PDB file of C-alpha atoms in Angstrom:
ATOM      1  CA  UNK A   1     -19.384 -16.226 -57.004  1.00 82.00           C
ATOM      2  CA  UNK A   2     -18.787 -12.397 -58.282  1.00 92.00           C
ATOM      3  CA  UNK A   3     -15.503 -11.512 -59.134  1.00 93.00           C
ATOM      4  CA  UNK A   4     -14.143  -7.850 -58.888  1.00 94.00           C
ATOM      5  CA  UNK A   5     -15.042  -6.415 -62.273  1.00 94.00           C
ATOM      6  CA  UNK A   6     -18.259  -7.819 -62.565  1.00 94.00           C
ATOM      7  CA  UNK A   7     -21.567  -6.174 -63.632  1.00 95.00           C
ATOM      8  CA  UNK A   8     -23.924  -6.960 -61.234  1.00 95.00           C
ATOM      9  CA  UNK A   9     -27.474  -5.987 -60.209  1.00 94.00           C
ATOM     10  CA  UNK A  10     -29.048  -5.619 -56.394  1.00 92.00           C
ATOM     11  CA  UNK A  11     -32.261  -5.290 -56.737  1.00 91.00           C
ATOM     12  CA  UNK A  12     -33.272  -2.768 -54.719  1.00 89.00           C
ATOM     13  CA  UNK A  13     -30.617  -0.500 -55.829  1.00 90.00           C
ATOM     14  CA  UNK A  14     -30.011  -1.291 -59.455  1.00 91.00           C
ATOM     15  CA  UNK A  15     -27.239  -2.336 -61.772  1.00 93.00           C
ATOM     16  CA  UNK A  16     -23.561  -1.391 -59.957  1.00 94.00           C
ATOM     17  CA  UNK A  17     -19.831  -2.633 -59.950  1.00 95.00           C
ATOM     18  CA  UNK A  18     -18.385  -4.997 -57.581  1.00 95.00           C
ATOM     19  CA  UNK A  19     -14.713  -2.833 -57.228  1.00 94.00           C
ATOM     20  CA  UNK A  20     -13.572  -4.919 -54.418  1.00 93.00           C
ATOM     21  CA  UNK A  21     -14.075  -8.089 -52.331  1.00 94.00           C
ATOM     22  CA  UNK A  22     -12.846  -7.649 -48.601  1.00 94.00           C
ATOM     23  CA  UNK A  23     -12.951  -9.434 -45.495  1.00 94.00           C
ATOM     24  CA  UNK A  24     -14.430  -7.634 -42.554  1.00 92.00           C
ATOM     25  CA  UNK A  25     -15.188  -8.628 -38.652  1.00 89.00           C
ATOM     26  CA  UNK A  26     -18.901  -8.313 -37.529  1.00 84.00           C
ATOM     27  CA  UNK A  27     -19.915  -9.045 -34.042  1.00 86.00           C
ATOM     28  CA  UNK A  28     -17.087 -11.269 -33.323  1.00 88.00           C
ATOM     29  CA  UNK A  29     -17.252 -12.684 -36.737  1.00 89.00           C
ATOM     30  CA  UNK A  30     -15.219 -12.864 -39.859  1.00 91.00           C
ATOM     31  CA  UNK A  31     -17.224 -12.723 -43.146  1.00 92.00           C
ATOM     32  CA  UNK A  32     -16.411 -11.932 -46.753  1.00 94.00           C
ATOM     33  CA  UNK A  33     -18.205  -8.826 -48.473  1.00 94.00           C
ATOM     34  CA  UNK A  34     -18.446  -7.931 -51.999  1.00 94.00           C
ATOM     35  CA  UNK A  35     -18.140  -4.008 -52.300  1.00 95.00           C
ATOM     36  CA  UNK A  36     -20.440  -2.683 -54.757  1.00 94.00           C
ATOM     37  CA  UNK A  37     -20.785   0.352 -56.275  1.00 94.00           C
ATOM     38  CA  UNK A  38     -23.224   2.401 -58.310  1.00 89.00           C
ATOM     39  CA  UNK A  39     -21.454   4.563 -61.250  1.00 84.00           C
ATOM     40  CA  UNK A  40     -24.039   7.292 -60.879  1.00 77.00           C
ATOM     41  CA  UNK A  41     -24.665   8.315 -57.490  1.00 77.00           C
ATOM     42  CA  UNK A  42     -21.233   6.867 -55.868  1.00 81.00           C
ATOM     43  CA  UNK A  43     -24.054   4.394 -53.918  1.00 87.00           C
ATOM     44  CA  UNK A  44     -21.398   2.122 -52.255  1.00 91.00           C
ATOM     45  CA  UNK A  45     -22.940  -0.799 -49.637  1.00 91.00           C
ATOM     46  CA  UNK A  46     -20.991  -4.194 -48.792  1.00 93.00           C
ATOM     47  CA  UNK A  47     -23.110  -6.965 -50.168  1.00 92.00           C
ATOM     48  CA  UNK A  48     -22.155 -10.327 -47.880  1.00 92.00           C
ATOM     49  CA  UNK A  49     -21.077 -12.736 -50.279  1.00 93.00           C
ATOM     50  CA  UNK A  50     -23.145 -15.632 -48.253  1.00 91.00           C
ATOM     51  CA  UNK A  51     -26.659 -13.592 -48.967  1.00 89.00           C
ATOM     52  CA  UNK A  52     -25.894 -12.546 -52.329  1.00 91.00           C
ATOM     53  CA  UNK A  53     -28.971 -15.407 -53.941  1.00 89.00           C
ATOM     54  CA  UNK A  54     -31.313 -14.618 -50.733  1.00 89.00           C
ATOM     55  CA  UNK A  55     -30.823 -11.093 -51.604  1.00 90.00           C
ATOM     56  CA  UNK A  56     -31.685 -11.729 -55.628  1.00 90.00           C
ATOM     57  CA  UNK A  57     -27.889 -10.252 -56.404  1.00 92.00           C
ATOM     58  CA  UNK A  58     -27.790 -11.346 -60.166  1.00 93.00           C
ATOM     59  CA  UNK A  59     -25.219 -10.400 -63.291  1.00 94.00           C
ATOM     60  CA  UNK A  60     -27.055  -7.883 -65.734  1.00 94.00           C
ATOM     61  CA  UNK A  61     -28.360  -8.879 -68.696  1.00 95.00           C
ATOM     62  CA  UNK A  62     -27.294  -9.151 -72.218  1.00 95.00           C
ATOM     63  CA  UNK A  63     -27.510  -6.487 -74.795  1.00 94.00           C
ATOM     64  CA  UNK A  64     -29.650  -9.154 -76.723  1.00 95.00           C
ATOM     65  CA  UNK A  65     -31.520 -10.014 -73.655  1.00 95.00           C
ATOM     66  CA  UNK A  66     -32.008  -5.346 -73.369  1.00 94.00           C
ATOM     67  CA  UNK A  67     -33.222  -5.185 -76.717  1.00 94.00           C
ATOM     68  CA  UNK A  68     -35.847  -8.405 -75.776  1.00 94.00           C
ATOM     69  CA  UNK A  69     -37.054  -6.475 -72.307  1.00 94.00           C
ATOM     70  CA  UNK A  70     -37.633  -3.153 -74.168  1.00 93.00           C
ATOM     71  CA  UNK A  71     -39.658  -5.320 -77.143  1.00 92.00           C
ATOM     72  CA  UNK A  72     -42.046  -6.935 -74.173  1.00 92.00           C
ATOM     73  CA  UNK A  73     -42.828  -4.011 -72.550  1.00 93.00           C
ATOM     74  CA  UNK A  74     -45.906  -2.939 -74.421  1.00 91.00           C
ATOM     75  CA  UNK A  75     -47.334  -6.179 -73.964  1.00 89.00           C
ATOM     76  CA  UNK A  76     -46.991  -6.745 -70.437  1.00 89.00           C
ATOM     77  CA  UNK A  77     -50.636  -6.427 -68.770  1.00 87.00           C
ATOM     78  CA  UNK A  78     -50.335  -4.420 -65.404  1.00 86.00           C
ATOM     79  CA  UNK A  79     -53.014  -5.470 -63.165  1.00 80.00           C
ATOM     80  CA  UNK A  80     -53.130  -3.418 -59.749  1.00 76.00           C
ATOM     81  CA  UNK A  81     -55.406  -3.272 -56.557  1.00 78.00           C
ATOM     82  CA  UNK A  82     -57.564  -0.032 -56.312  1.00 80.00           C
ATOM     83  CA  UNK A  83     -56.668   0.178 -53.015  1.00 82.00           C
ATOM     84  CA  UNK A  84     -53.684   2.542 -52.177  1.00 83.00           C
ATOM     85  CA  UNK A  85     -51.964  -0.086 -49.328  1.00 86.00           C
ATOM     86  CA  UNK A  86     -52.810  -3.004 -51.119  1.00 90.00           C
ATOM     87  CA  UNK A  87     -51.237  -1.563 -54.360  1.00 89.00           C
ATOM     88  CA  UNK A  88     -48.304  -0.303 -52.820  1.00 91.00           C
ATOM     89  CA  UNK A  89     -47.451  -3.946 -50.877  1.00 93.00           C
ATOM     90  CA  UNK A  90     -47.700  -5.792 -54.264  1.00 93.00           C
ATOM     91  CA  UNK A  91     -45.330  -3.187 -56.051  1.00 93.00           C
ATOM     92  CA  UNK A  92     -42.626  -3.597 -53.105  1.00 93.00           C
ATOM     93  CA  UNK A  93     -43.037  -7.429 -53.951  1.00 93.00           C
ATOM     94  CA  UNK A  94     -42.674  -6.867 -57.774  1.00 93.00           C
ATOM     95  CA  UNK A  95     -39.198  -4.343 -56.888  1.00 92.00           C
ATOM     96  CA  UNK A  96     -37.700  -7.078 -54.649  1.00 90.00           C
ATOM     97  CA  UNK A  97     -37.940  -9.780 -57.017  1.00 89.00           C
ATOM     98  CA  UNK A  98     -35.348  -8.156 -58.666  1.00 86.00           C
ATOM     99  CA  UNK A  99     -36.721  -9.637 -62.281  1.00 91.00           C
ATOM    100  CA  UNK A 100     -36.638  -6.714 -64.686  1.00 93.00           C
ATOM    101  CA  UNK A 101     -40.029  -7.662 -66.508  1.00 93.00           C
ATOM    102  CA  UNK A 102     -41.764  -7.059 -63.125  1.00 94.00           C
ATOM    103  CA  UNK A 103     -39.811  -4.285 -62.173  1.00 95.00           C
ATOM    104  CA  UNK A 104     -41.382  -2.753 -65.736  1.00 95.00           C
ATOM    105  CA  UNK A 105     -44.574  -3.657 -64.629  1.00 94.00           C
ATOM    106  CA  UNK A 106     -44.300  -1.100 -61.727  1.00 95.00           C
ATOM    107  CA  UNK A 107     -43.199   1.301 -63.850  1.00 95.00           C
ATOM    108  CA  UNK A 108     -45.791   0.898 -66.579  1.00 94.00           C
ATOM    109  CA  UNK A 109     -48.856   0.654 -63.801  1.00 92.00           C
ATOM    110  CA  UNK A 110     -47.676   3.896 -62.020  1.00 93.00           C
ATOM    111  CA  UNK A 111     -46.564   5.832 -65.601  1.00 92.00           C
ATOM    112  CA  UNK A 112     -50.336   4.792 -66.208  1.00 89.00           C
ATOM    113  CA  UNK A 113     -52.029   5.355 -63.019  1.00 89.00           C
ATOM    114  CA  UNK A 114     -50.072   8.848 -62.850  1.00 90.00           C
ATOM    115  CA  UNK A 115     -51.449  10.071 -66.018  1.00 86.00           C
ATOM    116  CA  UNK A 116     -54.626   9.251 -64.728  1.00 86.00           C
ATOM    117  CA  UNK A 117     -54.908  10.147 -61.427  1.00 84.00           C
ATOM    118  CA  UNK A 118     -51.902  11.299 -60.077  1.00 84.00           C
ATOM    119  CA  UNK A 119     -49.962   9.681 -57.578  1.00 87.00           C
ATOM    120  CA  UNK A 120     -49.321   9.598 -53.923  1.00 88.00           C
ATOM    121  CA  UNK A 121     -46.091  10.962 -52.503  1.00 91.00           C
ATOM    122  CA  UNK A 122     -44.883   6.967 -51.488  1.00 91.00           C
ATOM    123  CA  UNK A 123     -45.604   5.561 -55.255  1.00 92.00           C
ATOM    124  CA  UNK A 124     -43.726   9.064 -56.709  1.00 94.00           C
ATOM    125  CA  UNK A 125     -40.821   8.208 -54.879  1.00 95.00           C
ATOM    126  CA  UNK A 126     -41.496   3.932 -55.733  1.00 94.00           C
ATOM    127  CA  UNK A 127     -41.836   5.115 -59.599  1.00 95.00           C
ATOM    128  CA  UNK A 128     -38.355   7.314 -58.942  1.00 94.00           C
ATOM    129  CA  UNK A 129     -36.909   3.989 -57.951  1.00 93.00           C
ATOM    130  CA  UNK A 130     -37.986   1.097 -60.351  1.00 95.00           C
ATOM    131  CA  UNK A 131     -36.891   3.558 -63.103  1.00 95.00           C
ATOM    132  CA  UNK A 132     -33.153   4.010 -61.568  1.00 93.00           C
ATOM    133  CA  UNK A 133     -33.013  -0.204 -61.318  1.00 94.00           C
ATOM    134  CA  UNK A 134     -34.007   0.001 -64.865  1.00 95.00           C
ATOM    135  CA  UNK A 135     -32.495   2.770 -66.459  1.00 95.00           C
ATOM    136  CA  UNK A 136     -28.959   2.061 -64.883  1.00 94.00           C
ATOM    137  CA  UNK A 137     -28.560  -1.631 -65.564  1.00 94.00           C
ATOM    138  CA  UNK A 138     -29.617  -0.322 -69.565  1.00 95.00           C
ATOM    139  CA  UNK A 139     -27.420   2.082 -68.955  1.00 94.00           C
ATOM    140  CA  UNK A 140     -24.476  -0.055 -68.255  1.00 93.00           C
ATOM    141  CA  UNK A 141     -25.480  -2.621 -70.552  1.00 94.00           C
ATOM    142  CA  UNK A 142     -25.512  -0.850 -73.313  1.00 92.00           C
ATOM    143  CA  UNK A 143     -23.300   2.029 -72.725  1.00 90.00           C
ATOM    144  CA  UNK A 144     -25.297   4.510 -72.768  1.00 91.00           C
ATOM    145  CA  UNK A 145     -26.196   8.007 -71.304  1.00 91.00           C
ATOM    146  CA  UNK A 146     -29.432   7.638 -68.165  1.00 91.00           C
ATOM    147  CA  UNK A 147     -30.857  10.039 -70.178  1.00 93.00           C
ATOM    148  CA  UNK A 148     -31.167   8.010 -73.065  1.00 94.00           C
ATOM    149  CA  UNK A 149     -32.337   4.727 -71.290  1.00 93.00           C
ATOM    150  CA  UNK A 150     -34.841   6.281 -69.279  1.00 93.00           C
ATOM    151  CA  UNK A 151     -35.804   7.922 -72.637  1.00 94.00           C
ATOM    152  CA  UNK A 152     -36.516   4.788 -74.379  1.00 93.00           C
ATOM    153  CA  UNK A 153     -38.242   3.119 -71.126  1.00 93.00           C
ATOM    154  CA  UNK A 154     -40.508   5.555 -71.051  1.00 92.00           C
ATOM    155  CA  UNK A 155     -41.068   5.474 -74.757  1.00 92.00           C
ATOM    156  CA  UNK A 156     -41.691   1.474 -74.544  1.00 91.00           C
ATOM    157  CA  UNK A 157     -43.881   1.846 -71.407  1.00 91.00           C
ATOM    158  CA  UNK A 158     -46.853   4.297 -73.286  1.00 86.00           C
ATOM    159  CA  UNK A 159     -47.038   2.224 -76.511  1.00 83.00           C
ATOM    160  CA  UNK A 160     -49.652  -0.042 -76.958  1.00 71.00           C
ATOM    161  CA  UNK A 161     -49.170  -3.941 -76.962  1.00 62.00           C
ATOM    162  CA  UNK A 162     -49.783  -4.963 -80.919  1.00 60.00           C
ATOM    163  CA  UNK A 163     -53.348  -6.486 -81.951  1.00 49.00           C
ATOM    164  CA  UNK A 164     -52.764 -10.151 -82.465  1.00 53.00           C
ATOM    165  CA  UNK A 165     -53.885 -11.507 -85.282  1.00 50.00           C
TER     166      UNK A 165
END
């Protein structure tokens, strides 16, 4: 259980705040709600505490565990259907997961796909959003500016994985 203070991440909406933990009546029922909140945005939704693992709510990670993810990028392969629906479905899957590495591989197959081809208004807006999970729970881990995260995520998304030897 989350305590009111905690870093947190929801992993359709990124890396927030739980500011408060209230008790609310929903259709005749009493349940307990975490209330978290995004510090860019002001994004505030009540998370019930019951669903938080179902959902994939999860603390962020480490600074250690940051400077790990942004090391693996350029070696994480990106392997995506050529067909638009298909491509889309497995992305959604990938977001919802709420694991960063294949939230990043969403990011890198659209970054790639875009300079390529271009992209469609649905994966715009889906590249728009695994970049906010990313940047913001960087952002928070490491106390930085969005700029600057999404700066070095796209930076570690266009190198190229190292030749092993």
């Amino acid at each position: 259980m989350f305590q009111i203070g905690d870093l947190i991440v929801h992993p359709m909406h990124g890396a927030g705040v739980i500011d408060d933990v209230i008790k609310e009546k929903v259709a005749g029922t009493t349940q307990e709600y975490y209330v978290f909140k995004m510090p860019v945005g002001g994004l505030i939704l009540k998370i019930p505490t019951a669903n938080c693992q179902a959902i994939g709510i999860r603390s962020i990670i480490s600074p250690t565990e940051a400077k790990a993810f942004f090391a693996g990028i350029p070696a994480l392969e990106v392997q995506s259907s050529a067909n638009w629906n298909k491509r889309y479905q497995e992305n959604l899957l990938r977001l919802k997961s709420g694991d960063l590495n294949e939230v990043a591989r969403v990011v890198k197959g659209l970054m790639r796909r875009e300079s390529r081809r271009g992209l469609s208004t649905g994966e715009r807006k889906m590249l728009h959003s695994a970049k906010q999970i990313i940047v913001s729970e960087i952002a928070l881990v490491e106390g930085c500016a969005y700029q600057d995260a999404e700066a070095r995520l796209d930076y570690a998304v266009m190198q190229k994985a190292p030749v092993p030897q």
